[in-house]
Short mmCIF file of C-alpha atoms in Angstrom, two decimals:
data_model
loop_
_atom_site.label_atom_id
_atom_site.label_comp_id
_atom_site.label_asym_id
_atom_site.label_seq_id
_atom_site.Cartn_x
_atom_site.Cartn_y
_atom_site.Cartn_z
CA MET A 118 119.46 106.49 70.57
CA PRO A 119 117.65 105.50 73.80
CA LYS A 120 116.59 108.24 76.14
CA ALA A 121 116.19 108.67 79.96
CA VAL A 122 114.98 111.29 82.27
CA VAL A 123 117.37 112.73 84.61
CA LEU A 124 117.96 115.72 87.00
CA GLU A 125 119.88 118.63 86.33
CA LYS A 126 121.40 121.51 88.33
CA GLY A 127 119.19 124.19 89.09
CA ALA A 128 115.80 125.04 90.63
CA SER A 129 112.46 124.48 89.22
CA GLY A 130 110.23 126.09 91.84
CA GLU A 131 108.80 124.25 94.56
CA ILE A 132 109.16 120.94 92.58
CA GLY A 133 113.09 121.13 93.14
CA TYR A 134 115.55 120.20 90.69
CA PRO A 135 114.56 120.57 86.93
CA LEU A 136 114.18 117.44 84.62
CA LYS A 137 116.26 116.98 81.42
CA VAL A 138 115.84 114.27 78.65
CA VAL A 139 119.22 112.82 77.78
CA GLU A 140 120.30 110.17 75.30
CA VAL A 141 121.84 107.01 76.61
CA PRO A 142 123.50 103.87 75.23
CA ARG A 143 121.30 100.94 74.67
CA PRO A 144 122.51 98.58 77.32
CA SER A 145 124.23 95.22 76.53
CA PRO A 146 122.81 92.37 79.08
CA GLN A 147 125.58 90.57 80.72
CA GLU A 148 125.24 86.62 80.91
CA SER A 149 123.07 86.61 83.67
CA GLU A 150 120.61 89.51 82.63
CA LEU A 151 117.75 90.63 80.73
CA LEU A 152 117.35 93.67 78.43
CA VAL A 153 113.97 95.26 78.98
CA ARG A 154 112.15 97.75 76.86
CA VAL A 155 110.36 99.67 79.67
CA ILE A 156 106.63 100.50 78.61
CA ALA A 157 105.33 102.31 81.80
CA ALA A 158 106.92 103.58 85.00
CA GLY A 159 105.27 105.24 88.14
CA LEU A 160 105.91 107.69 90.72
CA ASN A 161 106.57 107.34 94.64
CA HIS A 162 106.88 109.97 97.13
CA ARG A 163 110.36 109.49 97.53
CA ASP A 164 110.85 110.78 93.59
CA VAL A 165 109.40 114.23 94.83
CA PHE A 166 111.91 114.03 97.90
CA ILE A 167 114.69 113.27 95.40
CA ARG A 168 113.91 116.45 93.28
CA GLN A 169 113.70 118.47 96.53
CA ASN A 170 116.97 117.32 97.61
CA LEU A 171 115.48 115.61 100.71
CA TYR A 172 117.02 112.10 100.06
CA PRO A 173 120.21 110.78 100.78
CA GLY A 174 122.88 110.01 97.98
CA ILE A 175 120.98 111.99 94.90
CA ALA A 176 122.76 111.44 91.76
CA LEU A 177 121.76 114.03 88.95
CA GLY A 178 122.70 111.66 85.92
CA VAL A 179 120.77 108.42 87.30
CA PRO A 180 117.68 107.86 85.47
CA LEU A 181 114.54 108.60 87.82
CA LEU A 182 111.90 106.12 89.26
CA ALA A 183 111.71 102.95 90.97
CA ASP A 184 108.63 101.38 89.41
CA GLY A 185 108.16 99.97 86.09
CA VAL A 186 106.89 97.27 83.67
CA GLY A 187 108.54 96.10 80.51
CA ILE A 188 109.09 93.54 77.83
CA VAL A 189 112.20 91.39 77.65
CA GLU A 190 113.55 92.22 74.41
CA SER A 191 116.71 90.14 74.63
CA THR A 192 118.81 87.89 77.04
CA GLY A 193 122.44 87.75 77.88
CA SER A 194 122.47 83.92 77.43
CA ALA A 195 120.40 81.47 75.50
CA ALA A 196 119.53 79.71 78.95
CA LEU A 197 117.37 82.64 79.73
CA ASP A 198 115.58 83.10 76.33
CA SER A 199 112.99 80.18 76.90
CA PRO A 200 111.87 81.68 80.34
CA TRP A 201 111.91 85.04 79.67
CA LYS A 202 112.29 86.47 76.27
CA GLY A 203 109.06 88.27 75.09
CA LYS A 204 107.67 88.20 78.32
CA ARG A 205 106.07 91.15 80.15
CA VAL A 206 107.81 91.83 83.64
CA VAL A 207 107.73 94.23 86.58
CA LEU A 208 111.17 94.66 88.34
CA ALA A 209 111.99 94.43 92.02
CA PRO A 210 112.51 98.04 93.13
CA GLY A 211 115.25 97.12 95.60
CA ARG A 212 118.68 95.48 95.55
CA GLY A 213 120.37 93.84 98.36
CA TRP A 214 117.97 92.34 100.37
CA SER A 215 117.28 88.65 99.76
CA SER A 216 114.97 87.15 102.28
CA SER A 217 115.42 87.97 105.95
CA PRO A 218 112.14 89.23 107.84
CA GLU A 219 114.13 91.47 110.06
CA GLY A 220 115.78 93.52 107.18
CA PRO A 221 118.35 93.76 104.36
CA GLU A 222 121.25 91.36 105.10
CA PRO A 223 124.71 92.88 105.64
CA VAL A 224 126.36 90.10 103.27
CA ASN A 225 124.43 91.74 100.52
CA GLY A 226 125.86 95.38 101.11
CA PRO A 227 123.99 98.57 101.43
CA TYR A 228 120.14 98.19 100.41
CA ALA A 229 119.52 100.46 97.40
CA ILE A 230 116.07 101.41 95.89
CA LEU A 231 115.95 101.97 92.01
CA GLY A 232 116.20 105.40 90.73
CA GLY A 233 117.99 108.89 91.10
CA THR A 234 120.70 108.01 93.76
CA LYS A 235 124.11 106.86 93.47
CA HIS A 236 123.39 103.66 94.94
CA CYS A 237 121.77 102.17 92.28
CA PRO A 238 122.42 103.11 88.77
CA VAL A 239 119.26 101.83 87.24
CA GLY A 240 116.16 103.97 86.98
CA MET A 241 112.76 103.27 85.17
CA LEU A 242 112.16 106.56 83.34
CA GLN A 243 113.85 105.36 80.24
CA ASP A 244 113.70 103.74 77.04
CA PHE A 245 115.69 100.33 78.15
CA VAL A 246 117.16 98.72 81.27
CA ALA A 247 119.38 95.94 81.86
CA VAL A 248 118.65 93.82 85.02
CA GLY A 249 119.49 90.51 86.48
CA ALA A 250 117.16 87.60 85.59
CA THR A 251 116.45 87.07 89.46
CA GLU A 252 115.37 90.82 89.68
CA VAL A 253 112.23 90.28 87.88
CA GLU A 254 108.69 88.93 88.16
CA GLU A 255 106.27 88.20 85.24
CA ALA A 256 103.65 90.96 85.34
CA PRO A 257 99.95 89.44 86.43
CA ASP A 258 97.96 89.29 83.27
CA HIS A 259 94.87 90.86 84.47
CA LEU A 260 96.86 94.05 84.97
CA ASP A 261 97.32 96.48 82.23
CA ASP A 262 100.52 98.21 81.56
CA ALA A 263 99.82 101.23 83.78
CA GLN A 264 98.32 99.14 86.67
CA ALA A 265 101.41 97.08 86.37
CA ALA A 266 103.77 100.16 86.44
CA ALA A 267 102.21 100.99 89.54
CA LEU A 268 102.54 97.90 91.39
CA PRO A 269 106.05 97.44 92.59
CA LEU A 270 107.38 99.86 95.29
CA ALA A 271 103.89 100.70 96.81
CA GLY A 272 102.80 96.85 96.67
CA LEU A 273 105.71 95.79 98.27
CA THR A 274 105.81 98.27 101.01
CA ALA A 275 102.15 97.71 101.60
CA TYR A 276 102.48 94.07 101.64
CA ARG A 277 105.35 93.92 104.36
CA ALA A 278 103.69 96.58 106.53
CA LEU A 279 100.52 94.53 106.50
CA PHE A 280 101.50 91.00 106.62
CA THR A 281 105.01 90.69 107.95
CA LYS A 282 105.22 93.54 110.48
CA SER A 283 101.50 94.05 111.58
CA GLY A 284 100.67 90.40 112.53
CA ASN A 285 97.08 91.32 112.18
CA ALA A 286 96.12 90.67 108.47
CA LYS A 287 93.43 88.07 109.63
CA PRO A 288 89.78 87.55 108.89
CA GLY A 289 87.72 89.78 111.04
CA HIS A 290 90.57 91.99 112.41
CA ASN A 291 90.04 95.81 112.40
CA ILE A 292 92.79 97.58 110.55
CA LEU A 293 93.17 101.44 110.37
CA ILE A 294 94.94 102.63 107.42
CA THR A 295 95.77 106.40 107.35
CA GLY A 296 96.04 108.84 104.56
CA ILE A 297 93.95 107.18 102.01
CA GLY A 298 94.65 108.26 98.42
CA GLY A 299 98.52 107.59 98.29
CA GLY A 300 99.87 104.52 96.43
CA VAL A 301 100.95 102.55 99.29
CA ALA A 302 97.73 103.34 101.61
CA LEU A 303 95.35 102.24 98.95
CA ILE A 304 97.03 99.07 98.05
CA ALA A 305 97.40 98.29 101.95
CA LEU A 306 93.49 98.80 101.92
CA GLN A 307 93.14 96.50 98.85
CA PHE A 308 95.19 93.71 100.42
CA ALA A 309 93.73 93.92 103.93
CA CYS A 310 90.28 93.71 102.46
CA ALA A 311 91.43 90.52 100.38
CA ALA A 312 92.90 89.07 103.69
CA GLY A 313 89.24 89.26 105.13
CA CYS A 314 89.87 92.42 107.37
CA SER A 315 87.60 95.26 108.38
CA VAL A 316 89.40 98.28 107.33
CA PHE A 317 88.77 101.83 108.27
CA VAL A 318 90.63 104.63 106.71
CA THR A 319 91.53 108.51 107.22
CA SER A 320 91.76 111.05 104.62
CA GLY A 321 91.86 114.76 103.87
CA SER A 322 88.78 114.90 101.73
CA GLU A 323 85.19 113.06 101.49
CA GLY A 324 85.36 112.34 98.11
CA LYS A 325 88.55 110.10 98.98
CA LEU A 326 86.74 108.35 101.60
CA GLU A 327 83.82 107.57 99.25
CA GLU A 328 86.16 106.02 96.81
CA ALA A 329 87.76 104.05 99.72
CA ARG A 330 84.35 102.84 100.57
CA ARG A 331 83.92 101.66 97.20
CA LEU A 332 86.98 99.72 97.28
CA GLY A 333 85.97 97.83 100.42
CA ALA A 334 86.53 100.00 103.24
CA SER A 335 84.13 99.84 106.10
CA GLY A 336 84.23 103.23 107.13
CA GLY A 337 86.37 106.24 107.56
CA ALA A 338 87.01 109.77 109.10
CA ILE A 339 88.32 113.11 107.78
CA TYR A 340 91.76 113.43 109.73
CA LYS A 341 91.58 117.35 109.66
CA GLY A 342 89.07 117.11 112.54
CA GLN A 343 89.98 117.48 116.05
CA GLU A 344 88.76 114.00 117.10
CA TRP A 345 88.62 111.81 114.12
CA GLU A 346 89.74 109.13 116.21
CA LYS A 347 86.40 109.13 118.01
CA GLU A 348 84.48 109.19 114.49
CA ILE A 349 86.26 105.99 113.80
CA ARG A 350 85.53 104.12 117.18
CA ASP A 351 81.72 104.80 116.81
CA GLN A 352 81.92 102.88 113.43
CA LEU A 353 83.87 99.83 114.72
CA PRO A 354 81.72 96.69 114.75
CA ALA A 355 79.83 96.13 117.97
CA ASP A 356 81.68 92.88 118.60
CA ARG A 357 84.95 94.32 118.29
CA LYS A 358 85.22 97.89 119.62
CA TYR A 359 88.86 98.19 118.85
CA VAL A 360 91.73 98.35 116.17
CA ASP A 361 94.25 95.64 115.95
CA ALA A 362 96.80 97.35 113.91
CA VAL A 363 97.40 100.69 112.23
CA ILE A 364 99.36 100.95 109.08
CA ASP A 365 100.49 104.71 108.72
CA GLY A 366 102.66 106.61 106.36
CA ALA A 367 102.40 110.08 107.85
CA GLY A 368 103.90 110.19 111.30
CA GLY A 369 102.82 113.28 113.33
CA ASP A 370 100.55 112.45 116.44
CA ILE A 371 99.62 109.02 115.25
CA VAL A 372 100.61 107.35 118.52
CA GLU A 373 98.39 109.79 120.44
CA ARG A 374 95.59 109.34 118.25
CA ALA A 375 95.86 105.54 117.89
CA ILE A 376 96.16 104.96 121.70
CA LYS A 377 92.49 105.59 121.99
CA LEU A 378 91.55 102.97 119.16
CA LEU A 379 94.21 100.27 119.49
CA LYS A 380 93.83 96.95 121.81
CA PRO A 381 96.24 96.48 124.49
CA GLY A 382 99.01 95.18 122.79
CA GLY A 383 97.93 96.87 119.63
CA VAL A 384 100.54 97.52 116.76
CA ILE A 385 101.40 100.70 114.82
CA VAL A 386 103.31 99.97 111.57
CA SER A 387 105.16 102.97 110.14
CA TYR A 388 106.36 103.02 106.60
CA GLY A 389 106.94 106.69 106.36
CA MET A 390 106.72 110.06 108.10
CA THR A 391 105.76 112.61 105.48
CA LEU A 392 104.71 115.17 108.32
CA GLY A 393 108.32 115.10 109.79
CA PRO A 394 111.05 112.87 110.79
CA VAL A 395 110.10 112.55 114.40
CA LEU A 396 107.39 110.40 115.83
CA PRO A 397 106.67 111.08 119.54
CA PHE A 398 106.06 107.88 121.62
CA SER A 399 104.37 108.63 124.93
CA MET A 400 104.44 106.75 128.22
CA ARG A 401 100.63 106.06 127.96
CA ALA A 402 101.61 103.72 124.89
CA VAL A 403 104.20 101.97 127.11
CA THR A 404 101.54 101.20 129.65
CA ARG A 405 99.11 100.09 127.13
CA ASN A 406 101.91 97.86 125.59
CA ILE A 407 101.63 99.32 122.21
CA GLU A 408 104.13 98.43 119.56
CA LEU A 409 105.53 100.92 117.14
CA ARG A 410 107.24 98.91 114.19
CA GLY A 411 109.02 100.63 111.45
CA SER A 412 108.70 99.13 107.84
CA THR A 413 110.68 100.12 104.79
CA MET A 414 109.97 98.45 101.52
CA GLY A 415 110.54 94.73 101.57
CA SER A 416 112.76 91.86 100.62
CA ARG A 417 113.10 90.23 97.23
CA ARG A 418 111.15 87.12 98.79
CA GLU A 419 108.26 89.59 99.90
CA PHE A 420 108.10 90.95 96.43
CA SER A 421 107.68 87.60 94.86
CA GLU A 422 104.78 86.78 97.48
CA MET A 423 103.22 90.05 96.74
CA VAL A 424 103.10 89.68 92.96
CA ASP A 425 101.59 86.16 93.62
CA PHE A 426 99.16 87.63 95.97
CA VAL A 427 98.03 90.27 93.67
CA ARG A 428 97.88 87.52 90.76
CA THR A 429 95.71 85.08 92.87
CA LYS A 430 93.33 87.58 94.51
CA ARG A 431 93.16 89.64 91.24
CA ILE A 432 93.97 92.80 93.09
CA VAL A 433 94.08 95.99 90.64
CA PRO A 434 96.17 98.82 91.70
CA VAL A 435 94.41 102.24 91.36
CA VAL A 436 95.89 104.70 88.86
CA SER A 437 95.05 108.18 89.32
CA ARG A 438 96.58 109.88 86.11
CA ILE A 439 98.83 108.90 83.26
CA VAL A 440 100.92 110.77 81.21
CA LYS A 441 102.11 109.59 77.69
CA GLY A 442 105.83 110.27 76.47
CA ILE A 443 108.95 111.17 78.59
CA GLU A 444 109.92 113.85 76.59
CA ASP A 445 106.91 116.02 77.62
CA LEU A 446 108.80 117.50 80.65
CA GLY A 447 105.79 120.05 81.47
CA ALA A 448 103.39 117.08 81.89
CA LEU A 449 105.96 115.00 83.87
CA ASP A 450 106.12 118.06 86.29
CA GLY A 451 102.47 118.12 86.41
CA LEU A 452 102.54 114.64 87.87
CA PHE A 453 105.21 115.58 90.36
CA GLU A 454 103.08 118.50 91.50
CA ASP A 455 99.95 116.18 91.98
CA MET A 456 102.21 113.92 94.17
CA ARG A 457 103.77 116.91 96.22
CA THR A 458 100.34 118.60 96.80
CA GLY A 459 98.52 115.24 97.43
CA GLN A 460 96.04 115.68 94.50
CA GLN A 461 96.20 112.18 93.64
CA PHE A 462 93.89 109.23 94.33
CA GLY A 463 96.05 106.24 93.31
CA LYS A 464 99.23 106.02 91.44
CA LEU A 465 100.83 108.53 88.95
CA VAL A 466 102.20 106.92 85.90
CA VAL A 467 104.30 107.78 82.61
CA TYR A 468 104.02 105.63 79.46
CA ILE A 469 107.45 106.02 78.10
CA LYS A 470 106.45 106.45 74.41
CA ASN A 471 103.90 108.79 73.12
CA ASP A 472 102.06 106.56 70.83
CA GLY A 473 98.88 108.32 70.64
CA ASP A 474 96.29 105.49 71.53
CA HIS A 475 98.26 103.21 73.63
CA VAL A 476 98.22 99.52 72.90
CA ASP A 477 98.41 97.62 75.94
CA SER A 478 101.15 94.89 75.87
CA SER A 479 98.88 92.88 78.13
CA LYS A 480 96.70 92.35 75.26
CA LEU A 481 99.35 91.33 72.77
#
């Protein structure tokens, strides 16, 4: 029987609900669906929040994780065989948002993200999933399985925040990305560099700043410092001594810090608030015409655009650590703990099977 990882009742220390491996029926794809054998899945911060009961609509019996890559094993109709059977695909991590740049269309019903909630029964931490053929993209050939599994949610979130919402992903523009080390921040850095921007970052460690510079960052500062924004300002190019846009996932005092760096009319894009659910916005920001724009995930159209951008620019998501096999719950807990404590630099990935030396499906 195929297996999946779900949550069960109880407490598992600071990590939250315990993990449980369960047997599940092998899905049968409907006429418009594909049966995908999942090869690898990736963690996001929302998965930690789900385990900690800090996320709406938690469902203990729904397989976890929104990110994943797999091989199309079969299809629900002969018409889908030729374009999809045997292809390596990444799944769109959300449902109910087609193409509107403003947000999910009401006609599609509530927007739902894969993994761990009652809003969507599909999660990627399992052997097989049946999904609509319109919900997948062929995985870029230059990515291995772990890199492809790391892409969907972080890539979509970063793409929308940078290109759709900031309006400043232009050659020569200065972009500040906070909290480098997490999946969204890192791929936003890679996207911005590929777009020709000068990128500056903040982090809690010098080691992560060095890694960010290796990936193309022009400079950075430790956010634990009392005046890190002054350090960033000192590093800006002489002919453009301001930041055009900030891409932020932490919240806290980012508005007051960013005011000292942003041009009049500059933009702060907030894709998360890991420091708390409230973001103060001062009158000083108003008088400088600073814009604060919320950004959550992205549409199906933006997902397709993002995958094409990654393919064209040969961008490779950073993978921090890999665990092999969904039945090693101790190792899976270790990945969740890395995410909870911010130890990772890049994405945390699970190979569904523990096959010893993993044979990457991108090479088959």
